[in-house]
C-alpha positions as a printed Julia matrix, in Angstrom:
397×3 Matrix{Float64}:
 109.92  151.19   77.2
 107.04  153.49   76.24
 105.12  155.08   79.05
 101.74  153.52   79.78
  99.08  156.09   80.63
  95.83  154.24   81.45
  96.88  151.89   84.25
  94.57  153.34   86.9
  91.56  152.79   84.65
  92.61  149.19   84.06
  93.06  148.67   87.78
  89.56  150.01   88.54
  88.0   147.8    85.86
  89.99  144.83   87.09
  88.79  145.25   90.65
  85.2   145.54   89.42
  85.53  142.26   87.51
  87.04  140.45   90.48
  84.46  141.98   92.84
  87.09  142.64   95.48
  90.14  144.86   95.91
  92.58  141.97   96.38
  92.51  140.24   92.97
  93.53  141.39   89.48
  93.62  139.35   86.27
  94.9   141.09   83.14
  95.1   137.96   80.99
  92.34  139.26   78.71
  93.57  142.84   78.53
  96.11  144.56   76.3
  99.09  144.4    78.61
 102.81  144.96   78.08
 106.06  145.53   79.99
 105.21  149.24   80.0
 101.86  148.49   81.63
 103.6   146.28   84.19
 106.02  149.07   85.08
 103.1   151.49   85.57
 101.22  148.9    87.62
 104.2   148.37   89.91
 104.16  152.1    90.77
 100.39  152.44   91.25
  99.27  153.36   94.77
  95.85  151.8    94.34
  97.25  148.23   94.5
  98.62  148.29   98.04
  95.92  145.83   99.14
  96.49  143.5    96.15
  97.02  139.83   97.08
  96.51  137.9    93.82
  97.82  138.99   90.4
  97.52  137.08   87.1
  98.92  138.2    83.74
  99.25  135.33   81.28
 100.11  135.14   77.58
 101.34  138.73   77.1
 105.01  138.19   76.1
 106.16  139.97   79.24
 109.92  139.95   79.69
 112.46  140.34   82.48
 111.53  144.06   82.56
 108.21  143.13   84.17
 109.96  141.0    86.77
 112.39  143.84   87.49
 109.5   146.3    87.97
 107.52  143.99   90.27
 110.63  143.11   92.26
 111.35  146.78   92.91
 107.74  147.79   93.63
 106.96  149.64   96.84
 103.24  148.84   96.55
 103.19  145.04   96.06
 104.22  144.18   99.6
 100.93  142.36  100.31
 101.06  140.22   97.17
 100.63  136.51   98.0
 100.07  134.92   94.58
 101.73  135.84   91.27
 100.84  133.95   88.08
 102.64  134.85   84.85
 102.03  131.84   82.58
 103.12  131.91   78.93
 105.37  134.94   78.97
 109.11  135.48   78.38
 110.35  136.09   81.91
 113.4   133.84   81.47
 116.29  133.25   83.84
 117.02  136.95   84.05
 113.5   137.74   85.19
 113.59  134.99   87.79
 116.83  136.53   89.09
 115.01  139.82   89.72
 112.33  138.01   91.73
 114.92  136.01   93.66
 116.9   139.11   94.62
 113.85  141.13   95.65
 113.05  141.77   99.3
 109.96  143.8    98.34
 107.65  140.75   98.06
 107.83  139.36  101.63
 104.33  137.81  101.61
 104.65  135.92   98.33
 103.42  132.35   98.86
 102.64  131.21   95.31
 104.83  131.85   92.26
 103.66  130.37   88.95
 105.91  130.78   85.9
 105.0   128.0    83.49
 106.03  128.45   79.81
 108.62  131.17   80.48
 111.84  129.84   78.93
 113.45  129.18   82.31
 116.51  126.93   82.49
 118.92  125.55   85.11
 120.32  129.0    85.87
 116.83  130.23   86.81
 116.48  127.28   89.18
 119.83  128.23   90.74
 118.63  131.77   91.37
 115.6   130.41   93.22
 117.65  127.86   95.18
 120.21  130.45   96.31
 117.66  133.1    97.25
 116.94  134.04  100.85
 113.73  135.87   99.87
 111.47  132.87   99.21
 111.17  131.59  102.76
 107.36  132.05  102.79
 106.87  130.36   99.42
 104.55  127.33   99.6
 103.82  126.81   95.89
 106.32  126.97   93.03
 105.12  126.14   89.51
 107.79  126.02   86.8
 106.25  123.51   84.44
 106.84  123.59   80.68
 110.36  125.04   80.95
 113.77  123.37   80.51
 115.21  123.15   84.02
 116.57  119.61   83.59
 118.58  117.46   85.99
 121.03  120.31   86.54
 118.24  122.53   87.83
 116.98  119.82   90.18
 120.5   119.51   91.53
 120.37  123.19   92.47
 116.95  122.78   94.07
 118.24  119.86   96.17
 120.81  122.21   97.73
 118.31  125.0    98.49
 118.5   126.15  102.11
 115.62  128.62  102.25
 112.65  126.8   100.69
 111.74  124.91  103.85
 108.06  125.95  103.66
 107.53  124.72  100.11
 104.57  122.31   99.88
 103.97  122.09   96.11
 106.62  121.87   93.4
 105.4   121.53   89.8
 108.12  120.69   87.27
 106.14  118.97   84.54
 107.78  118.74   81.12
 111.21  120.01   82.11
 113.57  117.46   80.49
 114.21  115.74   83.83
 115.44  112.13   84.07
 115.68  109.59   86.89
 118.99  111.11   87.9
 117.43  114.47   88.69
 114.5   112.89   90.51
 116.79  110.77   92.69
 119.0   113.77   93.49
 115.98  115.79   94.62
 114.53  112.87   96.6
 117.67  112.65   98.74
 117.42  116.28   99.82
 116.39  116.96  103.41
 115.74  120.63  102.74
 112.02  120.26  101.96
 110.35  119.0   105.15
 106.88  120.23  104.11
 106.93  119.22  100.44
 103.85  117.05   99.81
 103.23  117.33   96.06
 106.0   116.92   93.49
 104.76  116.78   89.91
 107.32  115.54   87.37
 104.93  114.05   84.84
 105.86  114.59   81.22
 109.55  114.04   81.93
 111.78  111.09   80.99
 111.26  109.26   84.28
 110.94  105.53   84.81
 109.51  103.72   87.82
 112.87  104.23   89.55
 112.57  108.0    89.5
 108.89  108.08   90.42
 109.44  105.64   93.3
 112.25  107.8    94.68
 109.97  110.85   94.69
 107.14  108.84   96.22
 109.38  107.86   99.12
 110.38  111.47   99.68
 106.75  112.58   99.6
 105.45  109.94  101.99
 108.06  110.68  104.66
 107.15  114.36  104.45
 103.45  113.49  104.7
 104.09  111.35  107.76
 105.95  114.16  109.47
 103.22  116.66  108.57
 100.2   114.51  109.5
 101.32  112.44  112.47
  99.56  113.58  115.65
 101.69  115.24  118.31
 101.58  112.21  120.57
 102.48  109.92  117.67
  99.37  107.74  117.98
  97.26  108.81  114.98
  98.12  109.15  111.29
  95.65  110.05  108.53
  96.94  109.35  105.0
  93.55  108.86  103.37
  92.67  109.91   99.8
  96.23  110.68   98.69
  96.57  108.17   95.83
  99.13  106.22   97.82
 100.25  102.83   96.55
 102.53   99.97   97.47
 105.74  102.04   97.32
 104.38  104.38   99.97
 103.34  101.37  102.08
 106.95  100.23  102.05
 107.98  103.6   103.5
 105.22  103.53  106.11
 106.23  100.03  107.17
 109.86  101.04  107.56
 109.24  104.28  109.45
 110.48  103.96  113.03
 108.59  107.12  114.02
 105.38  105.05  113.99
 106.15  102.67  116.85
 103.54  104.35  119.1
 100.9   104.46  116.35
  97.46  103.11  117.32
  95.24  104.56  114.56
  96.19  104.38  110.85
  93.82  105.71  108.18
  94.6   104.65  104.58
  91.18  104.64  102.93
  90.6   105.86   99.37
  94.06  105.01   98.06
  95.51  102.5    95.56
  96.97   99.94   97.93
  97.1    96.32   96.74
  97.82   93.02   98.46
 101.57   93.75   98.1
 101.3    96.99  100.05
  99.2    95.4   102.76
 101.75   92.58  103.03
 104.48   95.14  103.7
 102.39   96.82  106.39
 101.48   93.48  107.98
 105.12   92.45  108.27
 106.19   95.67  110.01
 107.06   95.5   113.69
 106.76   99.29  113.77
 102.96   98.89  113.53
 102.39   96.28  116.23
 100.5    98.71  118.49
  97.72   99.37  115.98
  94.21   99.09  117.36
  92.48  100.71  114.36
  93.3   100.16  110.68
  91.22  101.71  107.9
  91.73  100.43  104.34
  88.29  101.13  102.87
  88.18  101.52   99.08
  91.56  100.14   98.08
  92.31   97.01   96.02
  93.64   94.58   98.63
  91.4    91.62   97.68
  91.33   88.32   99.56
  95.14   88.04   99.53
  95.6    91.41  101.22
  92.85   90.68  103.72
  94.53   87.39  104.6
  97.84   89.23  105.16
  96.06   91.27  107.83
  94.36   88.22  109.35
  97.58   86.24  109.71
  99.82   89.08  110.89
 101.04   88.78  114.46
 101.83   92.49  114.32
  98.11   93.22  113.9
  96.9    91.01  116.74
  95.92   94.06  118.83
  93.44   95.33  116.24
  90.04   96.22  117.65
  88.64   98.07  114.62
  89.26   96.95  111.03
  87.77   98.75  108.02
  88.03   96.99  104.65
  84.89   98.05  102.79
  84.88   97.9    98.98
  88.06   95.87   98.48
  87.0    92.89   96.38
  86.9    90.49   99.35
  85.03   87.21   98.76
  83.96   84.22  100.84
  87.57   83.06  100.76
  88.63   86.03  102.87
  85.71   85.57  105.24
  86.52   81.89  105.74
  90.12   82.85  106.52
  89.2    85.3   109.27
  86.74   82.81  110.75
  89.43   80.13  110.99
  92.17   82.36  112.41
  92.67   83.01  116.13
  94.9    86.01  115.46
  92.21   88.72  115.56
  90.43   87.59  118.7
  90.57   91.18  120.05
  88.53   92.49  117.14
  85.41   94.4   118.2
  84.28   96.04  114.98
  84.7    94.79  111.41
  83.49   97.02  108.57
  83.39   94.77  105.52
  80.39   95.97  103.52
  80.38   96.45   99.72
  82.59   93.44   99.0
  82.02   90.33   96.86
  81.05   87.74   99.46
  77.78   85.82   99.5
  75.12   85.99  102.19
  76.15   82.54  103.35
  79.76   83.69  103.6
  78.79   86.76  105.63
  76.79   84.6   108.07
  79.95   82.64  108.84
  81.22   85.65  110.78
  78.43   85.22  113.29
  79.37   81.59  113.86
  83.14   82.02  114.2
  84.36   80.9   117.61
  87.26   83.35  117.63
  85.11   86.37  116.74
  82.63   86.19  119.6
  83.72   89.64  120.82
  82.46   91.32  117.65
  80.08   94.18  118.41
  79.73   95.01  114.7
  78.39   93.49  112.51
  75.62   92.33  114.84
  74.54   88.7   114.67
  71.86   86.53  116.36
  74.33   84.03  117.72
  73.27   80.46  118.77
  74.08   81.14  122.42
  71.81   84.17  122.43
  69.05   82.19  120.71
  69.39   79.38  123.29
  69.24   81.91  126.14
  66.1    83.41  124.62
  64.55   79.95  124.31
  65.46   79.18  127.94
  63.93   82.49  129.02
  60.76   81.64  127.07
  60.6    78.18  128.7
  61.05   79.72  132.15
  58.32   82.22  131.34
  56.01   79.42  130.2
  56.76   77.5   133.43
  55.87   80.58  135.46
  52.63   80.94  133.52
  51.78   77.26  134.21
  52.43   77.72  137.92
  50.27   80.83  138.03
  47.44   78.98  136.26
  47.66   76.11  138.78
  47.62   78.54  141.69
  44.63   80.35  140.22
  42.78   77.04  139.84
  43.58   76.09  143.45
  42.39   79.48  144.69
  39.19   79.09  142.7
  38.62   75.64  144.14
  39.06   76.86  147.7
  36.63   79.71  147.06
  33.96   77.33  145.74
  34.45   74.98  148.72
  34.05   77.82  151.23
  30.85   79.03  149.54
  29.35   75.57  149.87
């Protein structure tokens, strides 16, 4: 490899462009393996945390240089999209102990196959890695089999394997692995997966999310805005770790009546006092599942805004005795009529509702009685005043 002479000048210019001394992006510069070797030896990059070099045809020589560098110890993010790192280059990274702080490794479009995946899976040097992007390679089911056996990727949170010739078999193999307790995003789009493979991955993801987001005392779980659907609801319903749960937040997802039905039938959720399902697609049928569920009879707060609920759903909750403990019902932005909404204020079994607020008949009658009593008092005072006036006139005569 030819010696590269101007690396310090490139580093200075790169730091000026990034406006800090922790980020370098050489994607728009003339960069080669020789430049990478010079960069790896530069003393001025000891504080570097983020490095991007994409589309430069860099080979395994670059990976070898970075892996042996004495000055890249603080590097946290390395992005080398659209190069030619290959399995051999990934081996150099996997065997390196000189990158202890690396958290994000992105190697899309780098001609990496199953053997590269094996190097990563067998490595003991990626224990701090939280993000691994290997999309647009050819890792295949064999590579996912190696990942499933990985023992030292326990901190991985994001795994991107788009367009890698993976089938349902590989997805199912990975989903059965218990070696990724923190993995929350698995992207296998662009592969030959059917609903079977995607469902398997969804189950793996939701159990990891539950473990990561469940409060320490096991009473609160926030799974809002995660694009969860009915498959994830099945996993939530079957999770025995949720038997002490009192607050469940599922707003801003894609849950339908089927998912709600699974939740409503779960005895693991019979201690819920708060359930938030705002902005899903549960409709009247899903709402009725909640209303009729004996497991939800302890609910005090129910949030179902923007769910396509009509007068049919309102009539159902008004007729049911199951939610008599309900104190607050958030049901705005649905498809009911004003007449339907008013039924809530008349429902005998919903008299404990603090929200929405209604002018109930009993309150109106009490007000009328108070007004009548007030009028009676006024009449008595007028009579007394007249009597006093009469006595005064008599005494003056």
